[in-house]
Coordinates of C-alpha atoms and ligand atoms in Angstrom, one line a residue:
M1 CA 105.0 -23.2 240.9
R2 CA 107.9 -22.2 238.6
H3 CA 107.9 -22.5 234.9
H4 CA 110.6 -24.3 233.0
H5 CA 112.0 -22.0 230.4
G6 CA 111.1 -24.0 227.3
T7 CA 107.6 -25.0 228.5
A8 CA 106.6 -21.5 229.4
A9 CA 107.6 -20.3 226.0
L10 CA 105.8 -23.2 224.4
L11 CA 102.6 -22.4 226.4
L12 CA 102.7 -18.8 225.2
S13 CA 103.1 -19.8 221.6
L14 CA 100.3 -22.4 221.8
I15 CA 98.0 -19.9 223.3
T16 CA 98.9 -17.3 220.7
T17 CA 98.3 -19.9 217.9
V18 CA 94.9 -20.9 219.2
T19 CA 93.6 -17.4 220.0
G20 CA 94.8 -16.1 216.7
V21 CA 91.9 -18.1 215.2
L22 CA 89.3 -16.9 217.6
G23 CA 89.1 -13.1 217.5
A24 CA 85.9 -12.4 219.5
H25 CA 84.7 -8.8 219.7
S26 CA 82.2 -7.7 222.3
L27 CA 80.5 -5.1 224.4
A28 CA 81.4 -4.0 227.9
T29 CA 79.4 -5.5 230.7
R30 CA 80.0 -6.2 234.3
Q31 CA 80.7 -9.9 235.0
S32 CA 77.5 -11.3 236.3
Y33 CA 77.6 -15.1 236.1
T34 CA 79.1 -16.1 239.5
S35 CA 77.0 -19.1 240.7
D36 CA 79.5 -22.0 240.3
V37 CA 82.7 -20.1 239.8
V38 CA 85.6 -21.6 241.8
R39 CA 87.3 -18.8 243.6
G40 CA 90.2 -20.3 245.6
V41 CA 93.6 -20.0 247.1
N42 CA 96.3 -22.5 247.5
L43 CA 97.5 -23.6 251.0
G44 CA 101.0 -23.4 249.6
G45 CA 104.1 -24.4 251.7
W46 CA 102.0 -26.1 254.3
L47 CA 101.8 -29.9 254.1
V48 CA 104.6 -29.8 251.5
S49 CA 107.0 -27.1 252.8
E50 CA 108.9 -24.7 250.5
E51 CA 111.9 -22.8 251.7
W52 CA 110.9 -19.5 250.0
I53 CA 107.4 -19.7 251.7
T54 CA 108.7 -20.3 255.2
P55 CA 112.4 -19.6 255.2
S56 CA 112.7 -19.8 259.0
L57 CA 111.9 -23.5 258.8
Y58 CA 115.0 -24.0 256.7
S59 CA 117.3 -21.3 258.1
S60 CA 119.3 -23.5 260.5
T61 CA 120.2 -25.8 257.7
G62 CA 121.8 -25.5 254.3
T63 CA 118.9 -27.1 252.5
S64 CA 116.2 -26.0 250.1
D65 CA 113.7 -28.9 249.9
E66 CA 111.9 -31.1 252.4
W67 CA 113.8 -34.3 251.5
H68 CA 117.2 -32.7 252.3
L69 CA 115.8 -30.8 255.3
C70 CA 114.8 -34.0 257.0
N71 CA 117.9 -35.8 255.7
E72 CA 120.0 -33.2 257.5
L73 CA 118.0 -32.8 260.7
G74 CA 117.3 -36.5 261.1
K75 CA 113.8 -38.0 261.5
N76 CA 113.1 -37.0 265.2
K77 CA 114.2 -33.4 264.9
C78 CA 112.5 -33.0 261.5
S79 CA 109.3 -34.5 262.7
Q80 CA 109.3 -32.0 265.7
K81 CA 110.0 -29.0 263.5
L82 CA 107.4 -30.0 260.9
K83 CA 104.7 -30.7 263.4
T84 CA 105.1 -27.2 264.8
H85 CA 104.8 -25.9 261.3
W86 CA 101.7 -28.0 260.4
K87 CA 100.1 -26.9 263.6
S88 CA 100.8 -23.2 263.3
F89 CA 101.1 -22.2 259.6
F90 CA 97.4 -22.9 258.9
T91 CA 94.8 -22.8 261.6
R92 CA 91.1 -22.5 261.6
N93 CA 91.5 -18.7 261.6
D94 CA 93.0 -18.9 258.2
F95 CA 90.0 -20.8 256.9
V96 CA 87.7 -18.2 258.5
D97 CA 89.7 -15.4 256.8
I98 CA 89.6 -17.2 253.5
Q99 CA 85.8 -17.5 253.6
A100 CA 85.5 -13.9 254.8
A101 CA 87.4 -12.8 251.7
G102 CA 84.7 -14.2 249.5
L103 CA 86.6 -17.3 248.5
N104 CA 84.9 -20.6 248.2
A105 CA 87.6 -23.1 247.6
V106 CA 91.1 -24.2 248.7
R107 CA 93.7 -26.3 246.8
I108 CA 95.8 -28.4 249.1
P109 CA 99.2 -29.6 247.9
L110 CA 100.3 -32.9 249.5
G111 CA 103.4 -35.1 249.2
Y112 CA 103.1 -38.9 248.6
W113 CA 105.2 -39.3 251.8
A114 CA 102.1 -38.3 253.9
V115 CA 100.6 -41.7 252.9
D116 CA 103.4 -44.0 251.6
R117 CA 106.8 -43.4 253.1
R118 CA 109.6 -46.0 253.0
V119 CA 111.9 -46.3 255.9
W120 CA 114.9 -45.4 253.8
E121 CA 113.4 -42.1 252.7
P122 CA 114.4 -39.2 254.9
Y123 CA 110.9 -37.7 254.8
V124 CA 108.7 -37.9 257.9
N125 CA 105.0 -38.2 258.0
G126 CA 102.1 -37.1 260.2
Q127 CA 100.6 -34.6 257.7
Y128 CA 97.4 -36.7 257.2
P129 CA 95.5 -35.7 260.4
Y130 CA 96.1 -32.0 259.4
L131 CA 94.7 -32.7 256.0
I132 CA 91.6 -34.3 257.5
Q133 CA 91.3 -31.3 259.9
A134 CA 91.6 -28.9 256.9
V135 CA 88.8 -30.8 255.0
Q136 CA 86.6 -30.6 258.1
W137 CA 87.2 -26.9 258.5
A138 CA 86.4 -26.4 254.8
K139 CA 83.2 -28.4 255.3
E140 CA 82.2 -26.2 258.3
L141 CA 82.8 -23.0 256.4
G142 CA 81.4 -24.1 253.1
L143 CA 84.6 -24.2 251.1
S144 CA 85.3 -26.9 248.5
V145 CA 88.7 -28.7 248.4
L146 CA 90.9 -29.8 245.6
I147 CA 93.6 -32.1 246.9
D148 CA 96.7 -32.1 244.7
L149 CA 99.5 -34.7 244.6
H150 CA 102.3 -32.1 244.7
G151 CA 105.2 -34.4 245.3
A152 CA 105.4 -37.9 243.7
P153 CA 108.1 -40.5 244.4
G154 CA 111.3 -39.8 242.4
S155 CA 110.0 -36.3 241.7
Q156 CA 107.9 -35.4 238.7
N157 CA 109.6 -32.1 238.1
G158 CA 112.9 -32.0 240.0
Q159 CA 111.9 -28.8 241.8
D160 CA 111.7 -27.8 245.5
N161 CA 107.9 -27.9 245.4
S162 CA 107.9 -31.6 244.7
G163 CA 109.9 -32.2 247.9
L164 CA 113.1 -33.2 246.1
I165 CA 115.3 -31.0 243.9
G166 CA 117.2 -32.9 241.2
P167 CA 116.6 -35.0 238.2
V168 CA 113.0 -36.1 237.2
R169 CA 113.2 -39.7 238.4
F170 CA 109.4 -40.3 238.5
P171 CA 109.3 -42.2 235.2
S172 CA 112.6 -44.1 235.8
N173 CA 111.1 -46.8 238.0
S174 CA 107.6 -48.1 237.6
S175 CA 107.2 -48.4 241.4
N176 CA 107.0 -44.6 241.5
A177 CA 103.7 -44.6 239.5
A178 CA 102.4 -47.6 241.4
R179 CA 103.1 -45.8 244.7
S180 CA 101.4 -42.7 243.4
L181 CA 98.3 -44.7 242.4
Y182 CA 98.2 -46.1 245.9
V183 CA 98.2 -42.6 247.4
L184 CA 95.5 -41.3 245.0
N185 CA 93.4 -44.3 245.8
N186 CA 93.8 -43.7 249.5
L187 CA 92.8 -40.0 249.1
T188 CA 89.8 -41.0 247.0
E189 CA 88.6 -43.7 249.5
E190 CA 89.2 -41.5 252.4
F191 CA 87.5 -38.3 251.1
S192 CA 84.6 -40.1 249.5
K193 CA 83.4 -41.0 253.0
G194 CA 80.1 -39.5 253.9
I195 CA 81.5 -37.8 257.0
Y196 CA 83.3 -35.3 254.8
G197 CA 80.1 -34.2 253.1
G198 CA 81.5 -34.3 249.6
V199 CA 83.6 -31.1 250.0
V200 CA 86.6 -32.7 248.3
T201 CA 85.4 -32.0 244.8
G202 CA 88.6 -32.8 243.0
I203 CA 91.9 -34.8 243.2
E204 CA 94.8 -33.6 241.0
L205 CA 96.8 -36.6 239.8
L206 CA 100.2 -34.9 239.6
N207 CA 101.4 -31.3 240.0
E208 CA 103.5 -29.7 237.2
P209 CA 105.0 -32.8 235.6
R210 CA 108.0 -31.7 233.6
L211 CA 108.3 -33.6 230.4
G212 CA 111.7 -33.9 228.8
D213 CA 112.9 -33.1 225.4
N214 CA 112.6 -36.6 224.1
S215 CA 115.9 -38.2 224.9
T216 CA 116.1 -41.7 226.4
D217 CA 115.6 -41.1 230.1
D218 CA 112.8 -38.5 229.6
F219 CA 109.4 -38.3 231.1
S220 CA 107.4 -38.5 227.9
M221 CA 103.9 -37.5 227.1
D222 CA 103.0 -41.1 226.5
E223 CA 104.2 -42.1 230.0
L224 CA 102.3 -39.2 231.5
K225 CA 99.1 -40.2 229.7
L226 CA 99.5 -43.8 230.7
F227 CA 99.7 -42.6 234.3
Y228 CA 96.7 -40.3 233.9
T229 CA 94.7 -43.3 232.5
D230 CA 95.6 -45.6 235.3
A231 CA 95.0 -43.0 238.0
T232 CA 91.6 -42.1 236.5
K233 CA 90.6 -45.7 236.4
G234 CA 91.5 -46.0 240.1
I235 CA 89.7 -42.9 241.2
R236 CA 86.5 -43.7 239.2
A237 CA 86.5 -47.2 240.7
A238 CA 87.0 -45.9 244.3
N239 CA 84.3 -43.2 243.9
D240 CA 81.1 -44.9 242.8
A241 CA 79.1 -41.9 243.7
D242 CA 81.0 -39.7 241.2
T243 CA 81.5 -36.9 243.6
I244 CA 85.2 -36.3 242.9
N245 CA 86.6 -34.8 239.7
V246 CA 89.8 -36.0 238.3
T247 CA 92.1 -33.0 237.7
I248 CA 95.0 -33.3 235.4
H249 CA 97.8 -30.8 235.1
D250 CA 98.3 -29.6 231.5
A251 CA 102.1 -30.3 231.8
F252 CA 102.6 -26.7 230.4
Y253 CA 101.1 -27.6 227.1
G254 CA 98.1 -25.3 227.6
P255 CA 94.4 -26.3 227.9
A256 CA 93.9 -26.4 224.1
Y257 CA 96.3 -29.4 223.8
W258 CA 93.9 -31.4 225.9
A259 CA 90.9 -30.8 223.7
D260 CA 88.6 -33.9 223.6
Y261 CA 90.8 -35.7 226.1
D262 CA 89.4 -38.7 227.7
P263 CA 91.9 -40.7 229.8
L264 CA 89.7 -43.8 229.6
K265 CA 89.5 -43.8 225.7
S266 CA 92.1 -43.9 223.0
T267 CA 90.1 -41.5 220.9
S268 CA 87.2 -39.3 221.8
S269 CA 85.1 -36.5 220.3
A270 CA 84.5 -34.8 223.7
P271 CA 86.4 -34.4 226.9
A272 CA 85.6 -36.9 229.7
D273 CA 83.0 -36.3 232.3
L274 CA 84.3 -35.4 235.8
L275 CA 87.6 -34.3 234.3
T276 CA 89.1 -30.9 234.7
V277 CA 92.4 -29.5 233.5
D278 CA 94.7 -27.4 235.7
T279 CA 96.8 -24.8 233.9
H280 CA 99.3 -22.5 235.8
Q281 CA 99.6 -19.0 234.6
Y282 CA 102.7 -17.2 235.8
Y283 CA 104.4 -14.1 234.4
A284 CA 107.5 -14.6 236.5
F285 CA 110.4 -16.9 235.9
D286 CA 112.6 -17.8 232.9
G287 CA 111.5 -16.7 229.5
L288 CA 108.7 -14.3 230.6
E289 CA 110.7 -12.0 232.8
N290 CA 110.9 -9.2 230.3
L291 CA 107.2 -8.9 229.2
S292 CA 105.9 -5.4 229.6
H293 CA 102.7 -4.7 231.6
S294 CA 100.7 -4.3 228.4
E295 CA 102.1 -7.5 226.9
I296 CA 101.1 -9.4 230.1
L297 CA 97.6 -8.0 230.0
D298 CA 97.4 -8.9 226.3
D299 CA 98.4 -12.4 227.1
V300 CA 95.9 -12.7 230.0
C301 CA 93.2 -11.4 227.5
N302 CA 94.2 -14.0 225.0
I303 CA 93.8 -16.8 227.6
S304 CA 90.4 -15.3 228.4
K305 CA 89.3 -15.5 224.8
L306 CA 90.4 -19.1 224.6
L307 CA 88.7 -20.2 227.8
K308 CA 85.5 -18.1 227.3
Q309 CA 84.6 -20.4 224.4
Q310 CA 82.1 -23.1 224.9
T311 CA 83.6 -26.5 225.8
S312 CA 81.0 -28.1 223.6
S313 CA 82.4 -26.2 220.6
T314 CA 86.2 -26.3 221.3
G315 CA 86.5 -29.6 223.1
I316 CA 88.7 -27.8 225.7
P317 CA 87.9 -29.5 229.0
Y318 CA 86.6 -27.5 231.9
T319 CA 89.7 -25.7 233.1
L320 CA 90.9 -24.4 236.4
V321 CA 93.8 -22.0 236.7
G322 CA 95.2 -23.8 239.7
E323 CA 98.1 -21.4 240.3
F324 CA 98.7 -17.7 239.5
S325 CA 100.1 -14.8 241.3
L326 CA 101.0 -11.1 240.9
E327 CA 104.7 -11.7 240.5
T328 CA 106.1 -10.6 237.2
G329 CA 109.7 -10.6 236.1
N330 CA 111.5 -12.4 238.8
A331 CA 111.4 -15.2 241.4
P332 CA 110.5 -14.3 245.0
N333 CA 113.2 -13.2 247.4
T334 CA 113.2 -16.1 249.8
T335 CA 114.9 -14.4 252.8
S336 CA 113.1 -11.1 253.5
S337 CA 110.2 -8.8 252.9
S338 CA 112.5 -6.2 251.5
Q339 CA 110.8 -6.4 248.1
N340 CA 107.6 -5.3 249.6
N341 CA 107.5 -1.6 249.2
E342 CA 104.3 -0.8 251.1
D343 CA 103.8 2.8 250.1
D344 CA 104.5 2.3 246.4
Q345 CA 101.2 3.4 245.2
V346 CA 102.1 2.8 241.5
R347 CA 102.9 -0.8 242.4
R348 CA 99.6 -1.3 244.2
T349 CA 97.7 0.3 241.4
W350 CA 99.2 -2.2 238.9
F351 CA 98.5 -5.1 241.2
R352 CA 94.8 -4.3 241.4
L353 CA 94.7 -4.2 237.6
L354 CA 96.6 -7.4 237.2
F355 CA 94.5 -9.2 239.8
E356 CA 91.2 -8.1 238.3
A357 CA 92.3 -8.9 234.8
Q358 CA 93.4 -12.3 235.8
I359 CA 90.3 -13.4 237.7
A360 CA 88.1 -12.0 234.9
A361 CA 90.0 -14.1 232.5
Y362 CA 90.0 -17.3 234.6
S363 CA 86.3 -17.1 235.5
P364 CA 83.4 -18.0 233.3
N365 CA 80.8 -15.4 232.6
A366 CA 78.2 -17.8 231.1
P367 CA 77.5 -21.5 231.6
G368 CA 79.3 -24.1 229.5
Q369 CA 82.5 -22.1 229.0
S370 CA 85.8 -23.9 229.5
S371 CA 87.1 -21.8 232.4
I372 CA 85.5 -22.6 235.7
G373 CA 87.6 -20.8 238.1
W374 CA 91.0 -20.2 239.8
F375 CA 93.2 -20.7 242.8
F376 CA 95.7 -17.9 243.7
W377 CA 99.2 -19.1 244.8
T378 CA 99.2 -18.7 247.7
W379 CA 97.1 -17.6 250.8
K380 CA 100.2 -16.4 252.7
T381 CA 103.9 -16.6 253.1
E382 CA 106.0 -16.1 256.2
Y383 CA 106.9 -12.6 255.1
D384 CA 103.7 -12.1 253.2
I385 CA 105.5 -11.3 250.0
D386 CA 103.2 -8.8 248.3
T387 CA 103.0 -10.5 244.9
W388 CA 102.4 -14.0 246.4
S389 CA 100.3 -13.4 249.6
Y390 CA 96.6 -13.2 248.9
R391 CA 95.9 -12.0 252.5
R392 CA 98.4 -9.2 252.2
G393 CA 96.6 -8.1 249.0
V394 CA 93.3 -8.0 250.8
A395 CA 94.8 -6.1 253.8
H396 CA 96.4 -3.6 251.4
Q397 CA 93.4 -3.3 249.2
Y398 CA 95.0 -4.4 245.9
I399 CA 92.8 -7.5 246.1
P400 CA 89.1 -6.9 246.5
S401 CA 88.0 -7.5 250.1
D402 CA 85.1 -9.6 249.0
V403 CA 86.0 -11.3 245.8
S404 CA 82.5 -12.8 245.5
N405 CA 81.1 -9.4 244.9
A406 CA 81.8 -8.3 241.3
S407 CA 80.2 -5.0 241.8
S408 CA 83.0 -4.0 244.2
F409 CA 85.6 -4.5 241.4
V410 CA 87.3 -1.5 239.9
Y411 CA 87.5 -2.6 236.3
T412 CA 84.8 -3.1 233.7
V413 CA 85.0 -6.5 232.0
L414 CA 84.1 -7.2 228.3
D415 CA 82.1 -10.2 227.3
N416 CA 85.3 -11.9 226.2
G417 CA 86.5 -11.6 229.7
C418 CA 89.1 -9.0 229.0
I419 CA 89.4 -5.8 231.0
D420 CA 88.0 -2.8 229.2
M421 CA 91.2 -0.8 228.8
S422 CA 89.3 2.2 227.5
T423 CA 87.7 3.1 230.8
G424 CA 88.7 2.2 234.3
H425 CA 92.3 1.4 233.4
D426 CA 93.2 5.1 233.2
N427 CA 91.3 6.4 236.1
Y428 CA 91.8 4.0 239.0
T429 CA 94.6 4.8 241.4
A430 CA 95.3 2.8 244.6
P431 CA 95.0 4.6 247.9
A432 CA 98.1 6.6 248.7
H433 CA 98.8 4.7 251.9
V434 CA 97.6 1.4 253.3
A435 CA 97.0 0.7 257.0
A436 CA 99.0 -2.3 257.9
A437 CA 102.7 -2.1 258.4
G438 CA 105.0 -4.2 256.3
G439 CA 108.0 -6.3 257.3
R440 CA 108.4 -9.6 258.9
A441 CA 105.5 -10.8 260.8
G442 CA 106.4 -11.9 264.3
G443 CA 105.9 -15.1 266.4
A444 CA 104.8 -18.3 264.8
Y445 CA 104.4 -16.9 261.3
G446 CA 102.8 -13.6 262.1
A447 CA 99.9 -13.9 264.6
T448 CA 100.7 -10.5 266.0
V449 CA 100.8 -8.4 262.9
W450 CA 97.8 -10.1 261.4
L451 CA 95.5 -10.2 264.3
P452 CA 93.8 -6.8 263.7
V453 CA 93.3 -7.8 260.0
M454 CA 91.8 -11.1 261.0
V455 CA 89.4 -9.4 263.4
L456 CA 88.3 -7.0 260.7
L457 CA 87.8 -9.8 258.3
V458 CA 85.8 -11.9 260.8
L459 CA 83.6 -8.9 261.5
A460 CA 83.1 -8.3 257.8
G461 CA 82.2 -12.0 257.4
C462 CA 79.5 -11.6 260.1
V463 CA 77.9 -8.7 258.3
F464 CA 77.3 -10.6 255.1
Ligands
NAG1 C1 97.4 -12.3 221.7 O1 96.8 -12.7 220.5 C2 97.0 -11.8 219.4 C3 96.0 -12.2 218.3 O2 96.3 -13.6 218.0 C4 98.4 -11.9 219.0 O3 98.7 -11.0 218.0 C5 99.3 -11.5 220.3 O4 100.6 -11.6 220.0 C6 98.9 -12.3 221.5 N1 99.6 -11.8 222.6 C7 100.4 -12.5 223.4 C8 101.1 -11.8 224.5 O5 100.6 -13.7 223.2
NAG2 C1 112.4 -48.9 242.3 O1 112.0 -48.2 243.5 C2 111.8 -49.0 244.6 C3 111.3 -48.2 245.8 O2 110.4 -47.2 245.4 C4 113.1 -49.8 245.0 O3 112.8 -50.7 246.0 C5 113.6 -50.5 243.7 O4 114.9 -51.0 244.1 C6 113.8 -49.5 242.6 N1 114.2 -50.3 241.4 C7 115.2 -49.9 240.6 C8 115.5 -50.8 239.4 O5 115.8 -48.9 240.9
NAG3 C1 95.0 -43.1 254.1 O1 96.3 -43.0 254.6 C2 96.3 -42.4 255.9 C3 97.7 -42.2 256.3 O2 98.5 -43.3 256.2 C4 95.5 -43.3 256.9 O3 95.5 -42.7 258.1 C5 94.1 -43.5 256.4 O4 93.4 -44.4 257.2 C6 94.1 -44.0 254.9 N1 92.7 -44.0 254.5 C7 92.2 -45.0 253.8 C8 90.8 -44.9 253.3 O5 92.9 -46.0 253.4
NAG4 C1 109.7 -38.7 220.8 O1 110.2 -38.8 219.5 C2 109.6 -39.8 218.7 C3 110.3 -39.9 217.4 O2 110.4 -38.6 216.8 C4 108.1 -39.5 218.5 O3 107.5 -40.6 217.8 C5 107.5 -39.5 219.9 O4 106.1 -39.2 219.8 C6 108.2 -38.4 220.8 N1 107.6 -38.5 222.1 C7 107.3 -37.4 222.8 C8 106.8 -37.6 224.1 O5 107.4 -36.3 222.3
NAG5 C1 83.8 -31.2 237.9 O1 83.8 -31.5 236.5 C2 82.7 -31.1 235.8 C3 82.9 -31.6 234.4 O2 82.5 -33.0 234.3 C4 82.6 -29.6 235.8 O3 81.4 -29.2 235.1 C5 82.5 -29.1 237.2 O4 82.6 -27.7 237.2 C6 83.7 -29.6 238.0 N1 83.6 -29.2 239.4 C7 84.7 -28.7 240.0 C8 84.4 -28.2 241.4 O5 85.8 -28.5 239.6
NAG6 C1 115.6 -10.2 229.7 O1 116.4 -9.0 229.7 C2 117.7 -9.3 230.2 C3 118.5 -8.0 230.3 O2 118.3 -7.3 229.1 C4 118.4 -10.3 229.3 O3 119.7 -10.6 229.8 C5 117.6 -11.6 229.2 O4 118.2 -12.4 228.3 C6 116.2 -11.2 228.8 N1 115.4 -12.5 228.8 C7 114.6 -12.9 227.8 C8 113.9 -14.2 228.0 O5 114.5 -12.2 226.8
NAG7 C1 116.6 -10.2 249.2 O1 116.6 -9.8 250.6 C2 117.9 -9.6 251.1 C3 117.8 -9.3 252.6 O2 117.0 -8.1 252.8 C4 118.6 -8.4 250.3 O3 119.9 -8.2 250.8 C5 118.6 -8.8 248.8 O4 119.1 -7.7 248.1 C6 117.2 -9.1 248.3 N1 117.3 -9.7 247.0 C7 116.5 -9.2 246.0 C8 116.7 -9.9 244.7 O5 115.7 -8.3 246.1
NAG8 C1 79.0 -5.3 246.7 O1 79.8 -4.2 246.5 C2 79.0 -3.0 246.3 C3 80.0 -1.9 245.8 O2 81.0 -1.8 246.7 C4 78.3 -2.7 247.6 O3 77.5 -1.5 247.4 C5 77.4 -3.8 247.9 O4 76.8 -3.6 249.2 C6 78.2 -5.1 248.0 N1 77.2 -6.2 248.2 C7 77.3 -7.1 249.2 C8 76.3 -8.2 249.2 O5 78.2 -7.0 250.0
NAG9 C1 86.6 6.1 234.5 O1 86.1 4.7 234.7 C2 84.8 4.6 234.6 C3 84.4 3.1 234.8 O2 85.3 2.4 235.6 C4 84.2 5.1 233.3 O3 82.8 5.0 233.3 C5 84.7 6.4 233.0 O4 84.4 6.8 231.6 C6 86.3 6.5 233.1 N1 86.7 7.9 232.9 C7 87.7 8.2 232.1 C8 88.1 9.6 232.0 O5 88.4 7.3 231.5

């Protein structure tokens, strides 16, 4: 996650330009097409740790990314700490809760060092068995999996989520691309195996690559596309049965930029088969921090109009919103849950609207539309920050308890996927109080506080 100032603004302006030409007008209906919609959450901060998601993992150090964490602790200690984290932060219970919430997919961020670590790199590995376990749980519970290369050698965006804060070194040494191709090939070969039952339906080549402003040592679009081409060739060759989609991140250029994109052809009049685009829609961070609520909803509505068009007419590839949240205006507070104001009814009322508006925009309501679904960032955080923790949203009722059941939603959706602001908007108010207490969850990331919620969700899951 995290937008770069310039690219976020660029994305907004691109969307504005494209939607300006479209202008759909339509009648109010409930969203009814739900058969193949991807409704997912990210397992953020797990196999690639992020300080703001699990601050206690980092608190004894002065570090803010996994590279430096392990560099400071040394391999043995880091390995111990991370193993405890991998074992406890996501367990089978989380998968049960995810399914009980009506979700049908998970996106799993992974760092290259889980597969291809050099001795001189401070990273430790041992993540892979947990990835396999996660895929097996997903299979048991009927969830599909998008595995995403979140951290590439050299770093593709210079941010904490890539494992290494600093310059974007990915393009500076061709061995970085070669190593990434090796990792993607490993993931394809592994998860094409029959024992996984085809639940890994997508592999994302590179999360949030940050292209430069075209000076000499930049990561250029040409370099990115070359990487996308090589990686697609590798995945297609290693997946004869064609069960795994190639997912490309839009590099913050917006889905429309990728119209008719086929990584295996120099020109094309239609997007490639088995290709999806991942676009991240955040209203937090630089450049967007001052948008008003109605501007945000207007922008969400514009994205909807863009993605509700038929791929066969716009050429925009099938598109997943691989990350979005309820945060607006500022970055998360990494160190506490003080920003969660549990009894702020106005805040929860707004969250419900923002959530429903976004999933309506990011889901198709008829076959053939570009949008095919979404993944919220993220299922949970150590403090269950209200704007970033899906499970807190469910517990506190600002996210529907069964997101697969559109008739339980509050807001009416127009055919263009926008919320009908003339009706429900003005007469929904969140409950005055919510059951669960706020604050820091105890123990190993909160088993105590969340146990009652989990039990309820499991019970609810049994009824359906
Ligand atoms: C949404 O699209 C309309 C029509 O093109 C445009 O006037 C408006 O500025 C857009 N809103 C945002 C937030 O981009
Ligand atoms: C490129 O990276 C590899 C390891 O990934 C390293 O062995 C090699 O020295 C690097 N080459 C240059 C020119 O930095
Ligand atoms: C992929 O890499 C992991 C971790 O090194 C290894 O355990 C696994 O066997 C590899 N799978 C394939 C198909 O190469
Ligand atoms: C960089 O600038 C050159 C010259 O203006 C242009 O041809 C090239 O397409 C640009 N590359 C990118 C990635 O924008
Ligand atoms: C896989 O890609 C195809 C486009 O070829 C798309 O129709 C389908 O929905 C994608 N599946 C998933 C799970 O993303
Ligand atoms: C947002 O508002 C603050 C305070 O007025 C201002 O300093 C900042 O520059 C604004 N940001 C943008 C992107 O307009
Ligand atoms: C973040 O939390 C700390 C500790 O409770 C608090 O002192 C600080 O003001 C918070 N920062 C923001 C931006 O809310
Ligand atoms: C869906 O939600 C509606 C409205 O809350 C409820 O009446 C219905 O029983 C739910 N359907 C299922 C299958 O849970
Ligand atoms: C309240 O919302 C419902 C649909 O959600 C709508 O039918 C009704 O007209 C709304 N009432 C007012 C006063 O806006």
